[in-house]
């Protein structure tokens, strides 16, 4: 991907100021840390840093991206990191901005992506506070609101301490396993004037540690188990998006003759049209995947998201289990995102990719051919043009409309059927949001679109209507800064996930299932999704109701994206999920 960024937007006039302020130093630090963008919603607590980014750095390296909500600011950084593996900076205003951003921070934490979050607080010294507002915006321990779902936080009390905090936060966020960090600046140290600028550190000496290799003994044991296995299985989990890693992963699987399962929550990790891929990428494993696990004698988990839960759904699994993961380093007592504790026969304490390469080396497996950027490959036949849209016909029509387009699917809705699409490259699909909330999709789409600018890939997302409406104003940022993408809103006019749950409760209590829609349906009046998109400066198309209408809308959208437009299509679908999803959501155990 080339380094192509929004240009000609918010260019400041030149500044002749020769003063040195604390926030100027912090801005220089961001440039030294190679941060490309700073996402923010303005706030007085960091007015000094805002000024420095504009008038000291000229709003370049990094460039500010104005967002209309703090949750969007974090989500954009999240989406960017999912493509590049690199963190953006996010600035959140005081306690109130931090509280707005918490859901998106939790998503980034659960999804194990690096984000550099910076905050600010009103003067810690009470004698310096303005009446009323500075008291409202000052906390004794602001980071306590997010400490359980960031890797590290600090509130430095001087410029010198802040420089060190920024260095430490950067190297910790970038170290595996990745995650967000938070540094909170007192407004007083931002706005303090200095006689001269301090010397900046040698950034090359403050880099994240080199990734650790698994122990030679552990690799030897894993290689021996896999070599002698009759029915090996690989759970391809949270692995890298590096095409070289992908190629070696495929080569190792082929050498072992192993069957592979993938997970739609975490994105493309193995070609789903490969002869050794089994089951469907899904939130919950299907019967075919369960049978594969029950027949396995050795299972290699490459940082699979939920080993214990997957084995529980599969039933009686007697295989030896090898885990390659560093995720245990982030487990704490506050949240349960670490999932259940699985019995393991061997745990390789390294990133899954380092472990995979080490095992392949010992078994004499070569590098393999790196995947090409290819046009999308739907697994479903094109539906009849007059077919009404549901979750399956939408997938088929979208595939027909995208024929010949090399696309990156940034997000897919909860009810998406894993068998509807083939993923053949690590950027073919980026996965879910991590924390399973609603409202992250638009921001993550924008972040991914920024990261993909200048590449041959078109950012595409299928968003739920609830997800879209919770964060519709995020699309203003895309239109303003010129981040082209194609978004299809799968608009079932309902919080349908909860209709499924209400139906289950009604059946269990022998109450009317017909009432499940009350308090769930988004209608009377229907929301004009395309109109909402146009109000943000995007191109809005629709509503469309049939497969043929969606195909034509997608083709029109592609042309607009090629012109640099952000496009939203309102696709009115019938409520419903694929059967595997319904079964997984309503299981009592």
Coordinates of C-alpha atoms in Angstrom, one line a residue:
X1 CA 0.0 0.0 0.0
X2 CA 1.3 3.5 -0.8
X3 CA 1.3 6.3 1.7
X4 CA -1.7 8.2 0.3
X5 CA -3.4 10.5 2.7
X6 CA -6.2 13.1 2.6
X7 CA -4.7 16.3 1.2
X8 CA -6.0 19.9 0.7
X9 CA -8.2 19.6 3.8
X10 CA -7.7 21.9 6.8
X11 CA -4.4 23.4 5.8
X12 CA -3.3 26.0 8.4
X13 CA -1.7 29.3 7.6
X14 CA 2.0 29.5 8.5
X15 CA 2.8 30.4 12.1
X16 CA 5.6 32.8 13.1
X17 CA 5.6 32.0 16.8
X18 CA 9.0 31.3 18.3
X19 CA 7.8 30.3 21.7
X20 CA 8.2 26.8 23.1
X21 CA 5.3 25.3 25.0
X22 CA 4.9 22.0 26.7
X23 CA 2.4 20.8 24.2
X24 CA 4.7 21.6 21.3
X25 CA 7.1 19.0 22.7
X26 CA 4.2 16.5 23.0
X27 CA 3.3 17.2 19.3
X28 CA 6.9 16.6 18.3
X29 CA 6.9 13.4 20.2
X30 CA 3.9 12.2 18.2
X31 CA 5.8 12.9 15.0
X32 CA 8.8 11.1 16.3
X33 CA 6.6 8.1 17.1
X34 CA 5.6 7.9 13.4
X35 CA 1.9 8.6 14.1
X36 CA 0.2 9.4 10.8
X37 CA -3.2 10.6 12.1
X38 CA -4.7 11.9 15.3
X39 CA -8.4 11.3 15.7
X40 CA -10.2 13.6 18.1
X41 CA -13.3 15.5 19.1
X42 CA -12.3 18.9 20.3
X43 CA -12.0 19.7 24.0
X44 CA -10.6 22.5 26.2
X45 CA -8.5 20.1 28.3
X46 CA -6.1 19.6 25.4
X47 CA -6.5 23.0 23.7
X48 CA -2.7 23.4 24.1
X49 CA -1.9 20.2 22.3
X50 CA -4.6 21.0 19.6
X51 CA -2.8 24.3 19.0
X52 CA 0.6 22.7 18.7
X53 CA -0.6 20.1 16.2
X54 CA -2.0 22.9 14.0
X55 CA 0.4 25.8 14.5
X56 CA 3.6 24.1 15.5
X57 CA 3.5 21.0 13.2
X58 CA 1.2 22.5 10.5
X59 CA -1.3 19.7 10.9
X60 CA 1.0 17.3 9.1
X61 CA 2.7 14.1 10.4
X62 CA 0.4 13.7 12.2
X63 CA -2.7 15.1 10.6
X64 CA -5.8 15.7 12.7
X65 CA -9.1 13.9 11.8
X66 CA -12.1 15.7 13.3
X67 CA -14.7 13.3 14.6
X68 CA -18.2 14.0 15.8
X69 CA -18.1 11.6 18.7
X70 CA -15.2 10.2 20.8
X71 CA -16.4 6.6 20.2
X72 CA -15.9 7.2 16.4
X73 CA -12.4 8.5 17.0
X74 CA -11.3 5.3 18.8
X75 CA -13.1 3.1 16.3
X76 CA -11.3 4.8 13.3
X77 CA -8.0 4.0 15.0
X78 CA -9.2 0.4 15.6
X79 CA -10.1 -0.1 11.9
X80 CA -6.8 1.4 10.8
X81 CA -4.8 -0.9 13.0
X82 CA -6.7 -4.0 11.8
X83 CA -5.3 -3.3 8.3
X84 CA -1.8 -2.1 9.1
X85 CA -1.0 -3.4 12.5
X86 CA 0.1 0.2 13.4
X87 CA -1.5 2.4 16.0
X88 CA -3.0 5.8 15.4
X89 CA -3.2 8.5 18.2
X90 CA -6.6 9.3 19.7
X91 CA -7.1 12.3 22.0
X92 CA -10.1 12.2 24.3
X93 CA -11.3 15.3 26.2
X94 CA -11.0 15.0 29.9
X95 CA -13.3 12.7 31.9
X96 CA -16.4 13.3 29.7
X97 CA -14.6 12.5 26.4
X98 CA -13.1 9.4 28.0
X99 CA -16.5 8.2 29.1
X100 CA -17.8 8.6 25.6
X101 CA -14.9 6.6 24.2
X102 CA -15.0 3.7 26.6
X103 CA -17.0 1.2 24.5
X104 CA -14.6 1.6 21.6
X105 CA -11.6 1.3 23.9
X106 CA -13.1 -2.0 25.2
X107 CA -13.5 -3.2 21.6
X108 CA -9.8 -2.5 20.8
X109 CA -8.8 -4.3 24.0
X110 CA -10.9 -7.4 23.2
X111 CA -9.7 -7.4 19.6
X112 CA -6.0 -7.0 20.7
X113 CA -5.2 -4.1 18.5
X114 CA -2.7 -1.3 19.3
X115 CA -4.1 2.2 19.9
X116 CA -2.3 5.2 21.4
X117 CA -4.9 7.0 23.5
X118 CA -4.1 10.4 25.0
X119 CA -6.3 12.2 27.5
X120 CA -6.2 15.5 29.4
X121 CA -7.5 16.7 32.6
X122 CA -8.3 20.1 34.1
X123 CA -5.5 21.5 36.4
X124 CA -4.6 19.0 39.1
X125 CA -3.6 22.0 41.2
X126 CA -7.0 23.2 42.5
X127 CA -5.6 26.8 42.8
X128 CA -5.4 26.9 39.0
X129 CA -8.9 25.8 38.2
X130 CA -11.5 28.0 36.6
X131 CA -14.8 28.0 38.6
X132 CA -17.3 25.3 37.7
X133 CA -16.1 23.8 34.4
X134 CA -12.5 22.9 35.4
X135 CA -13.8 21.3 38.5
X136 CA -16.3 19.2 36.5
X137 CA -13.5 18.1 34.1
X138 CA -10.8 17.1 36.7
X139 CA -10.5 13.6 38.1
X140 CA -8.3 12.4 40.9
X141 CA -7.6 9.1 38.9
X142 CA -9.1 9.6 35.4
X143 CA -7.5 6.4 34.0
X144 CA -9.3 4.3 36.6
X145 CA -12.3 4.3 34.3
X146 CA -10.4 2.2 31.7
X147 CA -7.5 0.7 33.6
X148 CA -8.9 -2.8 33.4
X149 CA -9.0 -2.7 29.6
X150 CA -5.8 -0.9 28.6
X151 CA -2.3 -2.4 28.7
X152 CA -0.8 0.5 30.6
X153 CA -1.7 4.1 31.7
X154 CA 0.0 7.1 33.3
X155 CA -0.6 10.7 34.3
X156 CA 2.8 12.4 34.1
X157 CA 3.3 15.6 36.2
X158 CA 6.0 17.3 34.2
X159 CA 7.1 17.6 30.6
X160 CA 10.1 15.3 31.2
X161 CA 7.9 12.7 32.7
X162 CA 5.4 13.0 29.8
X163 CA 8.1 12.4 27.2
X164 CA 9.0 9.1 29.0
X165 CA 5.3 8.2 29.3
X166 CA 4.7 8.6 25.6
X167 CA 7.7 6.5 24.8
X168 CA 6.6 3.8 27.2
X169 CA 3.0 3.8 26.0
X170 CA 4.1 3.5 22.4
X171 CA 6.4 0.5 22.9
X172 CA 3.9 -1.3 25.1
X173 CA 1.0 -0.8 22.7
X174 CA 3.1 -2.1 19.8
X175 CA 4.4 -5.1 21.8
X176 CA 2.7 -8.5 21.4
X177 CA 0.0 -9.1 22.5
X178 CA -1.2 -5.7 21.2
X179 CA -3.6 -3.4 23.0
X180 CA -4.5 0.2 23.7
X181 CA -2.5 2.4 26.1
X182 CA -3.5 5.7 27.8
X183 CA -1.5 8.7 28.8
X184 CA -3.3 11.6 30.5
X185 CA -1.8 15.1 30.4
X186 CA -2.5 17.8 33.0
X187 CA -3.6 20.9 31.1
X188 CA -1.0 22.9 33.1
X189 CA 2.0 21.1 31.7
X190 CA 0.6 21.5 28.2
X191 CA 0.4 25.2 28.6
X192 CA 3.6 25.9 30.4
X193 CA 6.1 28.0 28.4
X194 CA 9.8 26.9 28.3
X195 CA 12.9 29.0 27.6
X196 CA 14.1 26.4 25.1
X197 CA 13.0 23.2 23.5
X198 CA 14.4 20.1 25.2
X199 CA 16.3 17.6 23.2
X200 CA 14.0 14.9 21.9
X201 CA 15.0 11.2 22.6
X202 CA 16.6 8.9 20.0
X203 CA 13.4 7.1 19.0
X204 CA 15.4 4.2 17.5
X205 CA 16.4 3.3 21.1
X206 CA 12.8 3.1 22.4
X207 CA 11.2 0.4 20.3
X208 CA 9.1 -2.6 21.3
X209 CA 11.0 -5.8 22.2
X210 CA 11.7 -8.2 19.4
X211 CA 9.1 -11.0 19.4
X212 CA 10.0 -14.0 21.5
X213 CA 10.5 -17.4 19.9
X214 CA 8.9 -20.4 21.6
X215 CA 11.3 -22.7 23.5
X216 CA 13.2 -25.2 21.4
X217 CA 11.9 -28.0 23.6
X218 CA 8.3 -26.9 23.1
X219 CA 8.7 -26.6 19.3
X220 CA 10.2 -30.1 19.2
X221 CA 7.4 -31.6 21.1
X222 CA 4.8 -29.8 19.0
X223 CA 6.5 -30.9 15.8
X224 CA 6.7 -34.5 16.9
X225 CA 3.0 -34.5 17.9
X226 CA 1.9 -33.0 14.6
X227 CA 4.2 -35.2 12.5
X228 CA 2.8 -38.4 14.1
X229 CA -0.8 -37.3 14.1
X230 CA -3.3 -39.2 11.9
X231 CA -6.0 -36.5 12.1
X232 CA -4.4 -33.2 12.9
X233 CA -6.5 -30.1 13.1
X234 CA -5.4 -26.4 13.0
X235 CA -7.5 -23.7 14.6
X236 CA -6.4 -20.6 12.7
X237 CA -7.1 -17.8 15.1
X238 CA -5.7 -14.3 15.8
X239 CA -2.8 -14.5 13.4
X240 CA -1.0 -11.7 11.4
X241 CA -2.2 -10.2 8.1
X242 CA 1.3 -10.6 6.6
X243 CA 1.0 -12.4 3.3
X244 CA 4.3 -14.3 4.0
X245 CA 2.9 -15.6 7.3
X246 CA -0.3 -16.6 5.4
X247 CA 1.7 -18.5 2.8
X248 CA 3.7 -20.4 5.4
X249 CA 0.6 -21.3 7.3
X250 CA -0.9 -22.8 4.2
X251 CA 2.3 -24.7 3.4
X252 CA 2.4 -26.2 7.0
X253 CA -1.2 -27.3 6.8
X254 CA -0.7 -28.9 3.5
X255 CA 2.5 -30.7 4.7
X256 CA 0.6 -32.0 7.7
X257 CA -2.5 -32.9 5.8
X258 CA -4.3 -31.1 8.6
X259 CA -7.9 -29.9 8.5
X260 CA -8.5 -26.2 9.3
X261 CA -11.2 -24.3 11.1
X262 CA -11.5 -20.5 10.9
X263 CA -13.5 -17.9 12.9
X264 CA -15.6 -15.1 11.4
X265 CA -15.1 -13.0 14.5
X266 CA -11.4 -12.4 13.8
X267 CA -11.1 -12.2 10.1
X268 CA -9.4 -14.1 7.3
X269 CA -6.7 -16.5 8.5
X270 CA -6.7 -19.3 6.0
X271 CA -8.2 -19.7 2.5
X272 CA -11.8 -20.9 3.0
X273 CA -12.0 -22.4 -0.5
X274 CA -8.9 -24.6 0.3
X275 CA -9.6 -28.4 0.2
X276 CA -8.4 -28.7 3.8
X277 CA -10.7 -26.0 5.2
X278 CA -13.7 -27.5 7.0
X279 CA -16.9 -26.1 8.4
X280 CA -17.9 -22.5 7.9
X281 CA -16.3 -19.4 9.4
X282 CA -18.8 -18.6 12.1
X283 CA -19.5 -17.1 15.6
X284 CA -20.3 -20.6 16.7
X285 CA -19.0 -23.8 15.2
X286 CA -21.3 -25.9 13.0
X287 CA -21.9 -29.6 13.0
X288 CA -19.2 -30.2 10.4
X289 CA -16.6 -28.4 12.5
X290 CA -17.7 -30.3 15.6
X291 CA -17.2 -33.6 13.8
X292 CA -13.7 -32.6 12.7
X293 CA -12.7 -31.8 16.3
X294 CA -14.2 -35.0 17.7
X295 CA -12.2 -37.0 15.1
X296 CA -8.9 -35.1 15.8
X297 CA -6.0 -36.7 17.6
X298 CA -3.9 -33.5 17.7
X299 CA -5.2 -29.9 17.6
X300 CA -2.9 -26.9 17.0
X301 CA -4.5 -23.6 18.2
X302 CA -2.9 -20.6 16.7
X303 CA -4.3 -18.1 19.3
X304 CA -7.9 -19.3 18.7
X305 CA -10.3 -16.9 20.3
X306 CA -12.1 -19.4 22.6
X307 CA -10.6 -22.9 22.7
X308 CA -12.6 -24.0 25.8
X309 CA -15.9 -22.8 24.4
X310 CA -15.3 -24.3 21.0
X311 CA -14.4 -27.7 22.5
X312 CA -17.5 -27.6 24.7
X313 CA -19.7 -27.0 21.7
X314 CA -18.0 -29.9 19.8
X315 CA -18.7 -32.5 22.5
X316 CA -16.3 -35.2 23.4
X317 CA -12.9 -34.2 22.1
X318 CA -10.0 -36.4 23.1
X319 CA -7.2 -34.8 21.0
X320 CA -3.9 -33.6 22.4
X321 CA -4.1 -29.8 22.3
X322 CA -1.2 -27.4 21.5
X323 CA -1.8 -23.7 22.1
X324 CA 0.5 -21.0 20.6
X325 CA -0.5 -17.7 22.2
X326 CA 0.7 -14.8 24.4
X327 CA -2.9 -13.8 25.2
X328 CA -2.6 -15.0 28.8
X329 CA -0.4 -12.0 29.5
X330 CA -3.4 -9.7 29.2
X331 CA -5.9 -11.7 31.4
X332 CA -7.0 -9.9 34.6
X333 CA -9.8 -10.3 37.1
X334 CA -12.1 -7.5 35.8
X335 CA -13.3 -8.9 32.5
X336 CA -14.0 -12.3 31.1
X337 CA -13.0 -11.6 27.5
X338 CA -10.3 -14.3 28.0
X339 CA -13.1 -16.9 27.8
X340 CA -13.0 -20.3 29.5
X341 CA -9.8 -22.0 30.6
X342 CA -9.0 -24.9 28.3
X343 CA -6.9 -28.0 29.3
X344 CA -3.7 -27.9 27.2
X345 CA -1.1 -30.5 26.6
X346 CA 1.5 -28.0 25.4
X347 CA 1.5 -24.2 25.6
X348 CA 4.0 -22.3 23.4
X349 CA 4.4 -18.9 24.9
X350 CA 4.9 -16.9 21.7
X351 CA 2.9 -15.2 19.0
X352 CA 1.1 -17.8 16.9
X353 CA 3.0 -16.9 13.8
X354 CA 6.4 -17.2 15.5
X355 CA 5.4 -20.7 16.7
X356 CA 4.0 -21.7 13.3
X357 CA 7.3 -20.7 11.6
X358 CA 9.4 -22.5 14.2
X359 CA 7.3 -25.7 13.7
X360 CA 7.5 -25.4 10.0
X361 CA 11.3 -24.9 10.1
X362 CA 11.8 -28.0 12.2
X363 CA 9.5 -30.1 9.9
X364 CA 11.3 -28.8 6.8
X365 CA 8.3 -27.0 5.4
X366 CA 9.1 -24.3 2.8
X367 CA 7.8 -20.8 2.5
X368 CA 4.9 -21.3 0.1
X369 CA 3.5 -18.9 -2.4
X370 CA 2.1 -15.6 -1.1
X371 CA -1.6 -15.0 -1.9
X372 CA -2.6 -12.7 -4.7
X373 CA -5.0 -9.8 -4.5
X374 CA -7.9 -11.3 -6.4
X375 CA -11.5 -10.2 -7.1
X376 CA -14.1 -11.3 -4.6
X377 CA -15.3 -14.9 -4.8
X378 CA -18.8 -15.5 -3.5
X379 CA -19.7 -19.0 -2.7
X380 CA -23.4 -18.6 -3.5
X381 CA -25.1 -18.5 -6.9
X382 CA -26.5 -15.2 -8.0
X383 CA -30.2 -15.0 -6.9
X384 CA -33.0 -14.3 -9.3
X385 CA -33.3 -10.5 -9.9
X386 CA -36.8 -10.4 -8.4
X387 CA -35.9 -12.3 -5.3
X388 CA -36.7 -10.3 -2.1
X389 CA -33.6 -9.6 0.0
X390 CA -32.8 -11.7 3.1
X391 CA -29.4 -12.3 4.6
X392 CA -28.6 -15.0 1.9
X393 CA -29.9 -13.2 -1.2
X394 CA -28.1 -10.1 -0.1
X395 CA -24.8 -11.9 0.0
X396 CA -25.4 -13.4 -3.5
X397 CA -26.5 -10.1 -5.0
X398 CA -23.5 -8.3 -3.4
X399 CA -21.2 -10.8 -4.8
X400 CA -22.7 -10.4 -8.3
X401 CA -22.4 -6.6 -8.0
X402 CA -18.8 -6.8 -6.9
X403 CA -17.8 -9.1 -9.8
X404 CA -14.3 -8.3 -10.8
X405 CA -13.6 -6.0 -7.8
X406 CA -10.7 -6.7 -5.4
X407 CA -12.4 -5.9 -2.1
X408 CA -11.6 -5.9 1.5
X409 CA -14.7 -6.8 3.6
X410 CA -14.3 -4.7 6.6
X411 CA -17.3 -5.8 8.6
X412 CA -20.2 -8.3 8.2
X413 CA -23.4 -8.3 10.2
X414 CA -24.2 -10.7 13.0
X415 CA -26.5 -12.9 10.9
X416 CA -24.1 -13.4 8.0
X417 CA -23.7 -16.9 6.8
X418 CA -20.1 -18.0 6.7
X419 CA -20.7 -20.2 3.6
X420 CA -21.7 -17.1 1.6
X421 CA -18.2 -15.9 0.8
X422 CA -14.7 -17.2 0.2
X423 CA -11.7 -15.5 1.9
X424 CA -8.4 -16.1 0.0
X425 CA -6.1 -13.3 1.3
X426 CA -5.5 -11.9 4.8
X427 CA -7.1 -8.6 3.7
X428 CA -10.2 -10.2 2.2
X429 CA -12.0 -9.9 5.6
X430 CA -11.0 -8.0 8.7
X431 CA -13.3 -9.5 11.3
X432 CA -15.6 -8.2 14.0
X433 CA -15.2 -5.5 16.6
X434 CA -13.9 -7.5 19.5
X435 CA -16.3 -6.5 22.2
X436 CA -19.6 -7.4 20.5
X437 CA -21.3 -4.0 21.1
X438 CA -23.1 -2.0 18.5
X439 CA -22.0 1.2 16.9
X440 CA -18.4 0.5 16.0
X441 CA -18.9 -0.5 12.4
X442 CA -18.9 2.9 10.7
X443 CA -15.8 4.1 12.5
X444 CA -13.9 0.9 11.8
X445 CA -14.9 1.1 8.1
X446 CA -13.5 4.6 7.9
X447 CA -10.2 3.7 9.6
X448 CA -9.8 0.7 7.3
X449 CA -10.6 2.9 4.3
X450 CA -7.9 5.3 5.3
X451 CA -5.4 2.5 5.6
X452 CA -6.3 1.0 2.2
X453 CA -6.1 4.3 0.3
X454 CA -3.6 4.0 -2.5
X455 CA -4.0 0.2 -2.6
X456 CA -5.8 -1.9 -5.2
X457 CA -8.4 -2.9 -2.7
X458 CA -11.9 -1.4 -2.3
X459 CA -13.1 -1.1 1.3
X460 CA -16.6 -2.8 1.6
X461 CA -18.7 -3.3 4.6
X462 CA -22.1 -4.8 5.3
X463 CA -23.5 -3.0 8.4
X464 CA -26.5 -3.6 10.5
X465 CA -29.1 -0.8 10.6
X466 CA -28.7 -0.5 14.4
X467 CA -24.9 -0.3 14.0
X468 CA -25.3 2.3 11.3
X469 CA -27.7 4.5 13.2
X470 CA -25.7 4.5 16.5
X471 CA -22.7 5.9 14.6
X472 CA -24.2 7.6 11.5
X473 CA -22.4 10.9 12.2
X474 CA -19.1 9.1 11.8
X475 CA -19.7 9.2 8.0
X476 CA -19.2 13.0 8.0
X477 CA -15.5 12.4 8.8
X478 CA -15.2 10.1 5.8
X479 CA -16.9 12.6 3.5
X480 CA -14.9 15.5 4.9
X481 CA -11.5 13.8 4.6
X482 CA -12.2 11.9 1.4
X483 CA -12.1 8.2 2.6
X484 CA -13.9 6.3 -0.2
X485 CA -15.7 3.0 0.6
X486 CA -18.9 1.1 -0.2
X487 CA -21.2 0.4 2.8
X488 CA -24.3 -1.8 2.4
X489 CA -26.7 -1.4 5.3
X490 CA -28.5 -4.8 5.9
X491 CA -31.6 -3.0 7.1
X492 CA -34.0 -5.4 8.7
X493 CA -35.6 -2.5 10.7
X494 CA -35.1 -4.3 13.9
X495 CA -32.7 -5.1 16.7
X496 CA -33.2 -8.7 15.5
X497 CA -30.6 -10.3 17.8
X498 CA -32.9 -9.5 20.7
X499 CA -36.0 -10.7 18.9
X500 CA -34.3 -14.1 18.8
X501 CA -33.8 -13.9 22.5
X502 CA -37.3 -12.7 23.3
X503 CA -38.7 -15.6 21.3
X504 CA -36.6 -18.1 23.3
X505 CA -37.8 -16.6 26.6
X506 CA -41.5 -16.6 25.4
X507 CA -41.3 -20.3 24.4
X508 CA -39.7 -21.2 27.7
X509 CA -42.4 -19.4 29.6
X510 CA -45.3 -20.5 27.3
X511 CA -46.0 -16.9 26.4
X512 CA -47.0 -15.4 23.0
X513 CA -44.1 -15.5 20.5
X514 CA -46.0 -13.0 18.4
X515 CA -45.0 -10.2 20.9
X516 CA -41.2 -10.7 20.4
X517 CA -41.0 -7.6 18.1
X518 CA -42.2 -5.1 20.7
X519 CA -39.4 -2.8 21.8
X520 CA -37.2 -4.2 19.0
X521 CA -38.5 -3.1 15.6
X522 CA -37.2 0.1 14.1
X523 CA -40.2 1.3 12.1
X524 CA -43.3 3.5 12.0
X525 CA -41.6 5.6 10.7
X526 CA -38.9 3.7 8.8
X527 CA -35.6 5.5 8.9
X528 CA -34.3 6.9 5.6
X529 CA -30.8 5.4 5.8
X530 CA -29.8 6.8 2.4
X531 CA -31.0 10.2 3.5
X532 CA -29.1 10.0 6.7
X533 CA -25.9 9.2 4.7
X534 CA -26.5 12.1 2.3
X535 CA -26.9 14.4 5.3
X536 CA -23.3 13.6 6.3
X537 CA -22.0 14.4 2.8
X538 CA -21.9 10.8 1.5
X539 CA -23.6 9.3 -1.5
X540 CA -26.9 7.6 -0.4
X541 CA -28.6 5.0 -2.6
X542 CA -31.9 3.2 -1.9
X543 CA -33.8 1.8 -0.4
X544 CA -33.6 -1.3 -2.5
X545 CA -35.8 -4.4 -1.9
X546 CA -34.8 -7.1 -4.4
X547 CA -31.6 -8.8 -5.5
X548 CA -31.6 -7.2 -8.9
X549 CA -32.0 -3.7 -7.4
X550 CA -29.1 -4.4 -5.1
X551 CA -26.9 -5.6 -7.9
X552 CA -27.5 -2.3 -9.8
X553 CA -27.0 -0.2 -6.7
X554 CA -23.7 -1.9 -6.0
X555 CA -22.5 -1.3 -9.5
X556 CA -23.5 2.3 -9.3
X557 CA -21.7 2.5 -5.9
X558 CA -18.5 1.1 -7.3
X559 CA -18.3 3.9 -9.9
X560 CA -18.9 6.5 -7.2
X561 CA -16.2 5.0 -5.0
X562 CA -13.8 5.2 -7.9
X563 CA -14.6 8.9 -8.0
X564 CA -13.5 9.2 -4.4
X565 CA -17.0 9.1 -2.8
X566 CA -18.1 7.4 0.4
X567 CA -21.2 5.4 -0.6
X568 CA -24.0 4.0 1.6
X569 CA -26.7 1.6 0.2
X570 CA -30.0 1.0 2.1
X571 CA -30.8 -2.7 1.5
X572 CA -34.2 -3.6 3.0
X573 CA -33.9 -7.2 4.1
X574 CA -36.3 -9.6 5.7
X575 CA -35.5 -10.2 9.4
X576 CA -33.7 -13.5 10.0
X577 CA -30.3 -15.2 10.7
X578 CA -28.7 -18.2 9.3
X579 CA -29.8 -21.3 11.4
X580 CA -26.3 -21.9 12.9
X581 CA -26.3 -18.4 14.3
X582 CA -29.8 -18.7 15.8
X583 CA -28.8 -22.0 17.4
X584 CA -25.7 -20.5 18.9
X585 CA -27.4 -17.5 20.3
X586 CA -30.2 -19.4 22.0
X587 CA -28.2 -22.3 23.5
X588 CA -28.7 -22.5 27.2
X589 CA -25.3 -24.1 27.8

